[in-house]
Amino acid sequence: MTLVTIGLSSFVTLIIAAFRSKLTTDGNNLTNTADPSLNLRIVFLWIFGLAVIVHISINTAIYVECIPFISTKSVEATFSLLSSIILILFLLIQLSFISYYRGIRFIQTTIVNFSCIFILVANFVIWFNTFISDINVFHHGNDTVPRYSNASYCFRTSKIQKGLAKHVTSFLIPKRMEFCILASSFIFWFLRWSSDETNEKLNYYTNKHFRGGSTSVTEEGRHIIGQHIFAGAFGIFMNVPFFLTTVLLIFALNWESEDAILALQIGEVLSSLCIILPIYVSSYHLKKYFCDSRRPEKLTANEYLLILSSSGTMAYYMFGTVTAFTLPGNFTHLKTFLCTRIILMLETFLQTHFLIQIRRFRPKGQSSLFISSGGVNLMMTNMNHWILNSTNKPSCHRNLETKLVDCQSWLYIINILIPLMLFYRFFSGISGYAIYYKFKPIVVGK
């Protein structure tokens, strides 16, 4: 809470500097041109932020309920309530500040740099504390362990905890971690990275010149609505087996059902093909029709976050691959499980490489129905994975990886890797929308 308080003070410092006209910008507002997915990310940031506030409010209600059971009421209870208030203020100010200054570059100053660093540290400690407390509070079955204090025991056995928090926390904690990562990506934006600034200005002037006024539109610009609907229908069709099987396993079937697990693995393969095939088609069209538009660039802050989250996704699938190699051959559908994990790793690598490379191409007034349709499929497939994995609470009892490591160690591993995988799917889905928006043919009159 000390670090969160420092982060809150950093936001207050930036706001005061803005009111005193000391928080200067470079004059280029790139909200609607450089990144078409920026406003969409702001919407999801508010959704995640409100989910975090709901989670903190539930915990605050539990603290209030447990006040009679705390021996040092004047210290511990006061500190718990004050911490919740400070955390909520930090989240609300962060949401408002990012929303108001989205797409704006600050001139590099000591105040901006140090404030952003302190805010990033505060977001990191919230993320770290979330997954640690998730394991310690919700994954210990014995509520009467002697090492727990009266306050901890009350927190785990209170009526609010058993009646409400226990049922919704598994859905809110991933959103809390995703909020920390997504908010940090915007804070990185405020830091003055020279490569980011150059790329955004290039995109700004390119889009303004070629898509704002007189634009050379290809013949693909006619009758594109139905063709994009067809691409979306293809993505839905390929993702239906994975979606239905996951929903049935969560709410109706038993995770011990071998046939259901086999159907889930087949659904994952079909879903991966819905990403791999559009990537190959889009890459072919990029090299054939946009070969002169590629420009060398350094990695941006958002691309570093994409690589970080994809590394967590690869590590999660790698554990499954290593487990499949170490298990005896008498396990049911072991070969299918191994092939699924290898295909998912291939999909993650190809998609990450594609999302980084495609930002290096300038449309120059050109458009591509194939690339924009591929963006639709990337968006739908990744958001499908993100929604399902957000509602699918990890469990030791249905993971083969616990054959490789013990249950407690696996809980720590997946509470780090699952949020990274969720953010990777979310960020890739948003990037798919940006690809669609950037390369979609412009509708012209008859």
Short mmCIF file of C-alpha atoms in Angstrom, two decimals:
data_model
loop_
_atom_site.label_atom_id
_atom_site.label_comp_id
_atom_site.label_asym_id
_atom_site.label_seq_id
_atom_site.Cartn_x
_atom_site.Cartn_y
_atom_site.Cartn_z
CA MET A 1 0.00 0.00 0.00
CA THR A 2 2.99 2.28 0.43
CA LEU A 3 3.86 1.83 -3.26
CA VAL A 4 0.23 2.32 -4.29
CA THR A 5 0.13 5.53 -2.27
CA ILE A 6 3.26 6.73 -4.06
CA GLY A 7 1.59 5.88 -7.38
CA LEU A 8 -1.49 7.86 -6.32
CA SER A 9 0.73 10.80 -5.37
CA SER A 10 2.38 10.56 -8.82
CA PHE A 11 -1.00 10.92 -10.53
CA VAL A 12 -1.82 13.90 -8.32
CA THR A 13 1.53 15.46 -9.27
CA LEU A 14 0.81 15.00 -12.99
CA ILE A 15 -2.67 16.50 -12.61
CA ILE A 16 -1.31 19.53 -10.74
CA ALA A 17 1.37 19.97 -13.40
CA ALA A 18 -1.33 19.81 -16.09
CA PHE A 19 -3.45 22.48 -14.39
CA ARG A 20 -0.39 24.72 -14.02
CA SER A 21 0.40 24.22 -17.74
CA LYS A 22 3.70 22.53 -16.94
CA LEU A 23 2.59 19.19 -18.43
CA THR A 24 3.26 20.05 -22.06
CA THR A 25 2.60 17.86 -25.10
CA ASP A 26 4.17 17.64 -28.55
CA GLY A 27 0.96 18.91 -30.19
CA ASN A 28 0.10 15.75 -32.15
CA ASN A 29 -3.09 14.06 -30.98
CA LEU A 30 -3.01 10.68 -32.69
CA THR A 31 -6.11 9.19 -31.12
CA ASN A 32 -8.10 8.35 -34.22
CA THR A 33 -5.40 7.88 -36.84
CA ALA A 34 -2.35 6.06 -35.50
CA ASP A 35 -4.19 3.35 -33.59
CA PRO A 36 -7.80 2.62 -34.57
CA SER A 37 -8.16 0.25 -31.60
CA LEU A 38 -7.27 2.90 -29.01
CA ASN A 39 -10.85 3.83 -28.11
CA LEU A 40 -11.81 0.17 -27.94
CA ARG A 41 -9.00 -0.49 -25.48
CA ILE A 42 -10.22 2.43 -23.37
CA VAL A 43 -13.67 0.84 -23.19
CA PHE A 44 -12.21 -2.46 -21.99
CA LEU A 45 -9.96 -0.62 -19.55
CA TRP A 46 -13.06 0.84 -17.89
CA ILE A 47 -14.75 -2.58 -17.85
CA PHE A 48 -11.70 -4.13 -16.17
CA GLY A 49 -11.38 -1.18 -13.80
CA LEU A 50 -15.00 -1.41 -12.68
CA ALA A 51 -14.54 -5.16 -12.11
CA VAL A 52 -11.53 -4.39 -9.89
CA ILE A 53 -13.52 -1.81 -7.94
CA VAL A 54 -16.31 -4.35 -7.40
CA HIS A 55 -13.74 -6.85 -6.13
CA ILE A 56 -12.23 -4.32 -3.71
CA SER A 57 -15.70 -3.30 -2.50
CA ILE A 58 -16.56 -6.92 -1.70
CA ASN A 59 -13.33 -7.30 0.27
CA THR A 60 -14.06 -4.05 2.11
CA ALA A 61 -17.48 -5.37 3.12
CA ILE A 62 -15.78 -8.50 4.50
CA TYR A 63 -13.34 -6.33 6.48
CA VAL A 64 -16.27 -4.45 8.01
CA GLU A 65 -17.96 -7.74 8.89
CA CYS A 66 -14.77 -9.01 10.57
CA ILE A 67 -14.11 -5.90 12.70
CA PRO A 68 -15.60 -7.51 15.88
CA PHE A 69 -13.16 -10.45 15.52
CA ILE A 70 -9.99 -8.36 15.21
CA SER A 71 -8.12 -7.99 18.45
CA THR A 72 -6.27 -4.77 17.54
CA LYS A 73 -9.32 -3.03 16.10
CA SER A 74 -7.92 0.48 16.10
CA VAL A 75 -4.89 -0.48 13.96
CA GLU A 76 -5.68 -3.44 11.73
CA ALA A 77 -9.28 -2.58 10.89
CA THR A 78 -8.47 1.07 10.22
CA PHE A 79 -5.53 0.13 8.00
CA SER A 80 -7.61 -2.39 6.00
CA LEU A 81 -10.36 0.13 5.30
CA LEU A 82 -7.89 2.93 4.52
CA SER A 83 -6.00 0.65 2.12
CA SER A 84 -9.21 -0.13 0.21
CA ILE A 85 -10.06 3.58 -0.06
CA ILE A 86 -6.57 4.45 -1.32
CA LEU A 87 -6.67 1.61 -3.87
CA ILE A 88 -10.08 2.67 -5.22
CA LEU A 89 -8.89 6.30 -5.52
CA PHE A 90 -5.77 5.12 -7.36
CA LEU A 91 -7.88 3.12 -9.84
CA LEU A 92 -10.42 5.88 -10.46
CA ILE A 93 -7.77 8.56 -10.99
CA GLN A 94 -5.79 6.24 -13.25
CA LEU A 95 -8.89 5.47 -15.36
CA SER A 96 -9.79 9.14 -15.67
CA PHE A 97 -6.25 10.28 -16.43
CA ILE A 98 -5.68 7.65 -19.13
CA SER A 99 -9.07 8.33 -20.72
CA TYR A 100 -8.54 12.09 -20.84
CA TYR A 101 -4.96 12.02 -22.12
CA ARG A 102 -5.23 9.00 -24.44
CA GLY A 103 -3.32 9.49 -27.68
CA ILE A 104 -1.37 12.46 -26.32
CA ARG A 105 2.42 12.59 -26.06
CA PHE A 106 4.00 14.38 -23.10
CA ILE A 107 7.25 16.24 -23.51
CA GLN A 108 10.00 14.39 -21.69
CA THR A 109 10.53 15.85 -18.24
CA THR A 110 11.69 14.54 -14.88
CA ILE A 111 8.16 14.78 -13.48
CA VAL A 112 6.67 12.68 -16.30
CA ASN A 113 9.38 10.02 -16.27
CA PHE A 114 9.53 9.49 -12.52
CA SER A 115 5.74 9.64 -12.13
CA CYS A 116 5.24 7.01 -14.85
CA ILE A 117 7.84 4.74 -13.27
CA PHE A 118 6.17 4.97 -9.84
CA ILE A 119 2.75 4.27 -11.39
CA LEU A 120 4.13 1.23 -13.24
CA VAL A 121 5.60 -0.08 -9.98
CA ALA A 122 2.24 0.39 -8.24
CA ASN A 123 0.44 -1.53 -11.01
CA PHE A 124 3.02 -4.31 -10.75
CA VAL A 125 2.64 -4.74 -6.99
CA ILE A 126 -1.17 -4.84 -7.36
CA TRP A 127 -0.77 -7.57 -9.98
CA PHE A 128 1.76 -9.48 -7.85
CA ASN A 129 -0.31 -9.22 -4.67
CA THR A 130 -3.43 -10.36 -6.52
CA PHE A 131 -2.13 -13.73 -7.66
CA ILE A 132 -0.38 -14.39 -4.33
CA SER A 133 -3.53 -13.66 -2.31
CA ASP A 134 -5.61 -15.68 -4.78
CA ILE A 135 -3.56 -18.79 -3.99
CA ASN A 136 -3.33 -18.20 -0.25
CA VAL A 137 -7.02 -17.38 0.23
CA PHE A 138 -8.94 -19.46 -2.28
CA HIS A 139 -6.81 -22.55 -2.87
CA HIS A 140 -6.40 -23.77 0.72
CA GLY A 141 -9.22 -26.11 1.55
CA ASN A 142 -8.67 -26.13 5.33
CA ASP A 143 -10.06 -22.97 6.91
CA THR A 144 -8.89 -23.89 10.41
CA VAL A 145 -5.15 -23.90 9.81
CA PRO A 146 -3.59 -22.75 13.12
CA ARG A 147 -1.11 -20.33 11.48
CA TYR A 148 -3.99 -18.08 10.35
CA SER A 149 -4.72 -15.06 12.53
CA ASN A 150 -8.24 -14.29 13.74
CA ALA A 151 -8.62 -11.72 10.96
CA SER A 152 -7.47 -14.16 8.28
CA TYR A 153 -9.69 -16.92 9.59
CA CYS A 154 -12.67 -14.54 9.67
CA PHE A 155 -11.94 -13.39 6.13
CA ARG A 156 -12.00 -16.99 4.87
CA THR A 157 -15.13 -18.04 6.77
CA SER A 158 -17.30 -14.89 6.73
CA LYS A 159 -20.83 -14.98 5.35
CA ILE A 160 -20.02 -12.56 2.54
CA GLN A 161 -17.04 -14.66 1.55
CA LYS A 162 -18.99 -17.91 1.41
CA GLY A 163 -22.17 -16.42 -0.03
CA LEU A 164 -20.80 -14.01 -2.64
CA ALA A 165 -17.04 -13.56 -2.89
CA LYS A 166 -16.25 -17.26 -3.32
CA HIS A 167 -18.49 -17.42 -6.41
CA VAL A 168 -17.45 -14.21 -8.19
CA THR A 169 -13.79 -13.85 -7.23
CA SER A 170 -12.64 -16.44 -9.78
CA PHE A 171 -14.14 -14.21 -12.50
CA LEU A 172 -12.93 -10.90 -11.05
CA ILE A 173 -9.30 -11.76 -10.28
CA PRO A 174 -8.30 -12.33 -13.96
CA LYS A 175 -9.85 -8.96 -14.79
CA ARG A 176 -7.84 -7.38 -12.00
CA MET A 177 -4.61 -8.73 -13.44
CA GLU A 178 -5.59 -7.77 -16.98
CA PHE A 179 -6.37 -4.25 -15.80
CA CYS A 180 -2.87 -3.89 -14.37
CA ILE A 181 -1.26 -5.01 -17.64
CA LEU A 182 -3.54 -2.96 -19.91
CA ALA A 183 -3.22 0.18 -17.78
CA SER A 184 0.56 -0.25 -17.77
CA SER A 185 0.54 -0.33 -21.58
CA PHE A 186 -1.03 3.15 -21.56
CA ILE A 187 1.49 4.40 -19.00
CA PHE A 188 4.26 3.18 -21.30
CA TRP A 189 2.61 5.36 -23.95
CA PHE A 190 3.17 8.47 -21.84
CA LEU A 191 6.87 7.72 -21.58
CA ARG A 192 8.68 9.25 -24.53
CA TRP A 193 10.01 6.34 -26.57
CA SER A 194 11.62 7.66 -29.75
CA SER A 195 10.60 4.62 -31.82
CA ASP A 196 6.97 4.95 -30.74
CA GLU A 197 6.92 8.64 -31.60
CA THR A 198 8.42 8.10 -35.05
CA ASN A 199 6.06 5.24 -35.89
CA GLU A 200 2.96 7.11 -34.76
CA LYS A 201 3.84 10.23 -36.75
CA LEU A 202 4.46 8.13 -39.85
CA ASN A 203 1.09 6.44 -39.44
CA TYR A 204 -0.55 9.79 -38.75
CA TYR A 205 0.68 11.53 -41.87
CA THR A 206 0.27 8.43 -44.03
CA ASN A 207 -3.35 7.88 -43.04
CA LYS A 208 -4.13 11.59 -43.21
CA HIS A 209 -2.72 11.88 -46.71
CA PHE A 210 -3.93 8.68 -48.29
CA ARG A 211 -7.21 7.90 -46.52
CA GLY A 212 -8.43 11.34 -45.52
CA GLY A 213 -8.87 13.03 -48.88
CA SER A 214 -8.64 11.71 -52.38
CA THR A 215 -7.96 8.02 -52.05
CA SER A 216 -7.19 5.49 -54.74
CA VAL A 217 -9.71 2.74 -54.05
CA THR A 218 -9.36 -0.69 -55.55
CA GLU A 219 -12.21 -2.63 -57.10
CA GLU A 220 -12.45 -4.58 -53.86
CA GLY A 221 -14.14 -1.50 -52.40
CA ARG A 222 -17.49 -2.54 -53.86
CA HIS A 223 -19.90 -4.85 -52.06
CA ILE A 224 -17.53 -5.60 -49.14
CA ILE A 225 -20.13 -5.85 -46.40
CA GLY A 226 -21.37 -9.27 -47.42
CA GLN A 227 -17.85 -10.61 -47.91
CA HIS A 228 -16.77 -9.51 -44.43
CA ILE A 229 -19.91 -11.08 -43.00
CA PHE A 230 -18.94 -14.31 -44.75
CA ALA A 231 -15.45 -14.12 -43.21
CA GLY A 232 -17.03 -13.58 -39.79
CA ALA A 233 -19.38 -16.52 -40.33
CA PHE A 234 -16.39 -18.71 -41.22
CA GLY A 235 -14.68 -17.68 -37.98
CA ILE A 236 -17.80 -18.46 -35.96
CA PHE A 237 -18.16 -21.86 -37.64
CA MET A 238 -14.54 -22.81 -36.88
CA ASN A 239 -14.84 -21.72 -33.24
CA VAL A 240 -18.22 -23.30 -32.46
CA PRO A 241 -16.81 -26.76 -31.43
CA PHE A 242 -14.31 -25.18 -29.01
CA PHE A 243 -16.90 -22.77 -27.61
CA LEU A 244 -19.67 -25.33 -27.06
CA THR A 245 -17.38 -27.99 -25.59
CA THR A 246 -15.80 -25.53 -23.14
CA VAL A 247 -19.20 -24.21 -22.03
CA LEU A 248 -20.51 -27.75 -21.51
CA LEU A 249 -17.42 -28.75 -19.53
CA ILE A 250 -17.72 -25.68 -17.31
CA PHE A 251 -21.45 -25.87 -16.57
CA ALA A 252 -22.75 -29.35 -17.43
CA LEU A 253 -20.21 -32.11 -18.06
CA ASN A 254 -17.46 -33.59 -15.92
CA TRP A 255 -13.85 -32.75 -16.67
CA GLU A 256 -13.11 -36.45 -16.25
CA SER A 257 -15.14 -37.24 -19.39
CA GLU A 258 -12.63 -38.52 -21.94
CA ASP A 259 -14.89 -37.96 -24.95
CA ALA A 260 -15.53 -34.35 -23.90
CA ILE A 261 -11.79 -33.72 -23.46
CA LEU A 262 -11.15 -35.17 -26.93
CA ALA A 263 -13.84 -32.92 -28.40
CA LEU A 264 -12.26 -29.95 -26.63
CA GLN A 265 -8.85 -30.71 -28.11
CA ILE A 266 -10.30 -31.05 -31.62
CA GLY A 267 -12.10 -27.73 -31.11
CA GLU A 268 -8.82 -26.08 -30.09
CA VAL A 269 -7.15 -27.36 -33.26
CA LEU A 270 -9.95 -25.99 -35.46
CA SER A 271 -9.77 -22.68 -33.63
CA SER A 272 -6.01 -22.53 -34.23
CA LEU A 273 -6.51 -23.22 -37.93
CA CYS A 274 -8.87 -20.22 -38.01
CA ILE A 275 -5.83 -18.12 -37.08
CA ILE A 276 -3.04 -19.91 -38.96
CA LEU A 277 -4.77 -19.98 -42.35
CA PRO A 278 -5.64 -16.24 -42.43
CA ILE A 279 -2.08 -15.43 -41.32
CA TYR A 280 -0.59 -17.31 -44.28
CA VAL A 281 -3.07 -15.77 -46.73
CA SER A 282 -2.52 -12.27 -45.35
CA SER A 283 1.27 -12.69 -45.37
CA TYR A 284 1.14 -13.76 -49.02
CA HIS A 285 -0.86 -10.67 -49.99
CA LEU A 286 1.40 -8.40 -47.95
CA LYS A 287 4.53 -9.64 -49.70
CA LYS A 288 2.90 -9.58 -53.14
CA TYR A 289 1.05 -6.27 -53.12
CA PHE A 290 2.65 -4.27 -50.29
CA CYS A 291 6.31 -5.22 -50.72
CA ASP A 292 7.38 -1.61 -51.33
CA SER A 293 5.51 -0.30 -48.29
CA ARG A 294 7.50 -2.03 -45.59
CA ARG A 295 9.64 0.17 -43.36
CA PRO A 296 12.21 -0.86 -40.72
CA GLU A 297 11.25 0.07 -37.19
CA LYS A 298 12.30 -0.70 -33.67
CA LEU A 299 9.94 -2.53 -31.36
CA THR A 300 7.43 -0.30 -29.61
CA ALA A 301 6.34 -0.50 -25.97
CA ASN A 302 3.10 -2.26 -26.90
CA GLU A 303 5.01 -4.80 -28.97
CA TYR A 304 7.25 -5.58 -26.02
CA LEU A 305 4.11 -6.23 -23.96
CA LEU A 306 2.81 -8.45 -26.77
CA ILE A 307 6.04 -10.46 -26.73
CA LEU A 308 5.93 -10.72 -22.92
CA SER A 309 2.34 -12.01 -22.92
CA SER A 310 3.02 -14.38 -25.82
CA SER A 311 6.01 -15.77 -23.91
CA GLY A 312 3.70 -16.56 -20.99
CA THR A 313 1.29 -18.25 -23.40
CA MET A 314 4.10 -20.29 -24.95
CA ALA A 315 5.33 -21.30 -21.49
CA TYR A 316 1.83 -22.51 -20.55
CA TYR A 317 1.59 -24.67 -23.67
CA MET A 318 5.20 -25.81 -23.24
CA PHE A 319 4.37 -27.28 -19.82
CA GLY A 320 1.65 -29.36 -21.48
CA THR A 321 4.06 -30.51 -24.19
CA VAL A 322 6.75 -31.54 -21.70
CA THR A 323 4.13 -33.32 -19.59
CA ALA A 324 2.90 -35.29 -22.61
CA PHE A 325 6.47 -36.49 -23.31
CA THR A 326 7.03 -37.61 -19.71
CA LEU A 327 3.77 -39.50 -19.22
CA PRO A 328 3.46 -43.21 -20.09
CA GLY A 329 1.69 -44.09 -23.32
CA ASN A 330 -1.35 -45.64 -21.65
CA PHE A 331 -2.97 -42.25 -20.96
CA THR A 332 -6.10 -41.74 -23.03
CA HIS A 333 -5.82 -39.29 -25.94
CA LEU A 334 -2.23 -38.44 -24.97
CA LYS A 335 -1.10 -38.10 -28.60
CA THR A 336 -4.04 -35.81 -29.34
CA PHE A 337 -3.15 -33.68 -26.32
CA LEU A 338 0.47 -33.44 -27.49
CA CYS A 339 -0.50 -32.48 -31.05
CA THR A 340 -2.92 -29.86 -29.74
CA ARG A 341 -0.29 -28.21 -27.59
CA ILE A 342 2.24 -28.17 -30.46
CA ILE A 343 -0.31 -26.58 -32.82
CA LEU A 344 -1.21 -23.97 -30.19
CA MET A 345 2.48 -23.12 -29.76
CA LEU A 346 2.86 -22.78 -33.54
CA GLU A 347 -0.22 -20.57 -33.68
CA THR A 348 1.12 -18.31 -30.90
CA PHE A 349 4.50 -17.90 -32.60
CA LEU A 350 3.05 -17.20 -36.05
CA GLN A 351 0.46 -14.76 -34.74
CA THR A 352 2.97 -12.79 -32.65
CA HIS A 353 5.36 -12.53 -35.59
CA PHE A 354 2.53 -11.51 -37.92
CA LEU A 355 1.14 -8.82 -35.60
CA ILE A 356 4.60 -7.26 -35.24
CA GLN A 357 5.41 -7.41 -38.96
CA ILE A 358 2.10 -6.06 -40.25
CA ARG A 359 2.57 -2.79 -38.36
CA ARG A 360 5.59 -2.14 -40.61
CA PHE A 361 3.41 -1.85 -43.73
CA ARG A 362 1.82 1.40 -44.86
CA PRO A 363 -1.35 0.93 -46.94
CA LYS A 364 -0.64 4.04 -49.11
CA GLY A 365 -4.28 4.19 -50.06
CA GLN A 366 -4.40 0.51 -50.97
CA SER A 367 -6.77 -1.97 -49.40
CA SER A 368 -7.06 -5.73 -49.22
CA LEU A 369 -10.19 -7.73 -48.68
CA PHE A 370 -8.16 -10.83 -47.76
CA ILE A 371 -6.10 -9.05 -45.09
CA SER A 372 -9.09 -7.24 -43.59
CA SER A 373 -11.08 -10.50 -43.53
CA GLY A 374 -8.12 -12.17 -41.85
CA GLY A 375 -8.22 -9.44 -39.23
CA VAL A 376 -11.90 -10.26 -38.60
CA ASN A 377 -11.02 -13.92 -38.01
CA LEU A 378 -8.12 -13.05 -35.72
CA MET A 379 -10.37 -10.75 -33.71
CA MET A 380 -13.20 -13.28 -33.33
CA THR A 381 -10.99 -16.27 -32.52
CA ASN A 382 -8.83 -14.48 -29.96
CA MET A 383 -11.80 -12.86 -28.23
CA ASN A 384 -13.49 -16.28 -28.11
CA HIS A 385 -10.43 -17.72 -26.34
CA TRP A 386 -10.27 -14.70 -24.04
CA ILE A 387 -13.92 -14.96 -22.95
CA LEU A 388 -13.79 -18.71 -22.37
CA ASN A 389 -10.48 -18.69 -20.50
CA SER A 390 -11.68 -15.79 -18.34
CA THR A 391 -14.63 -17.84 -17.09
CA ASN A 392 -12.75 -21.15 -16.89
CA LYS A 393 -11.23 -21.27 -13.41
CA PRO A 394 -7.92 -23.21 -13.32
CA SER A 395 -8.00 -26.39 -11.26
CA CYS A 396 -5.39 -28.95 -10.29
CA HIS A 397 -7.84 -31.79 -10.74
CA ARG A 398 -8.19 -31.45 -14.51
CA ASN A 399 -4.64 -30.54 -15.54
CA LEU A 400 -2.22 -33.21 -16.70
CA GLU A 401 0.61 -30.82 -15.85
CA THR A 402 0.28 -31.78 -12.18
CA LYS A 403 1.89 -35.10 -13.18
CA LEU A 404 5.03 -33.08 -13.83
CA VAL A 405 4.90 -30.72 -10.83
CA ASP A 406 2.95 -30.85 -7.60
CA CYS A 407 -0.42 -29.13 -7.27
CA GLN A 408 0.84 -26.24 -5.14
CA SER A 409 3.66 -25.39 -7.56
CA TRP A 410 1.27 -25.63 -10.51
CA LEU A 411 -1.09 -23.16 -8.84
CA TYR A 412 1.70 -20.60 -8.62
CA ILE A 413 2.67 -21.25 -12.24
CA ILE A 414 -0.80 -20.89 -13.74
CA ASN A 415 -1.65 -17.84 -11.64
CA ILE A 416 1.25 -16.13 -13.40
CA LEU A 417 0.82 -17.61 -16.88
CA ILE A 418 -2.99 -17.57 -17.18
CA PRO A 419 -3.27 -13.74 -16.83
CA LEU A 420 -0.50 -13.34 -19.42
CA MET A 421 -2.32 -15.71 -21.75
CA LEU A 422 -5.60 -13.84 -21.21
CA PHE A 423 -3.94 -10.52 -21.98
CA TYR A 424 -2.28 -12.02 -25.06
CA ARG A 425 -5.64 -13.18 -26.41
CA PHE A 426 -7.25 -9.85 -25.58
CA PHE A 427 -4.44 -7.80 -27.11
CA SER A 428 -4.33 -10.01 -30.23
CA GLY A 429 -8.09 -9.66 -30.66
CA ILE A 430 -7.83 -5.88 -30.45
CA SER A 431 -4.94 -5.98 -32.94
CA GLY A 432 -7.12 -8.03 -35.30
CA TYR A 433 -9.67 -5.23 -35.21
CA ALA A 434 -6.91 -2.70 -36.00
CA ILE A 435 -5.85 -4.81 -39.01
CA TYR A 436 -9.42 -4.92 -40.25
CA TYR A 437 -9.81 -1.16 -39.88
CA LYS A 438 -6.45 -0.41 -41.50
CA PHE A 439 -6.82 -2.61 -44.60
CA LYS A 440 -10.57 -2.70 -45.18
CA PRO A 441 -11.65 -1.53 -48.63
CA ILE A 442 -13.40 1.81 -48.63
CA VAL A 443 -16.96 1.71 -49.87
CA VAL A 444 -17.46 3.93 -52.90
CA GLY A 445 -20.65 5.03 -54.61
CA LYS A 446 -22.04 3.25 -57.63
#
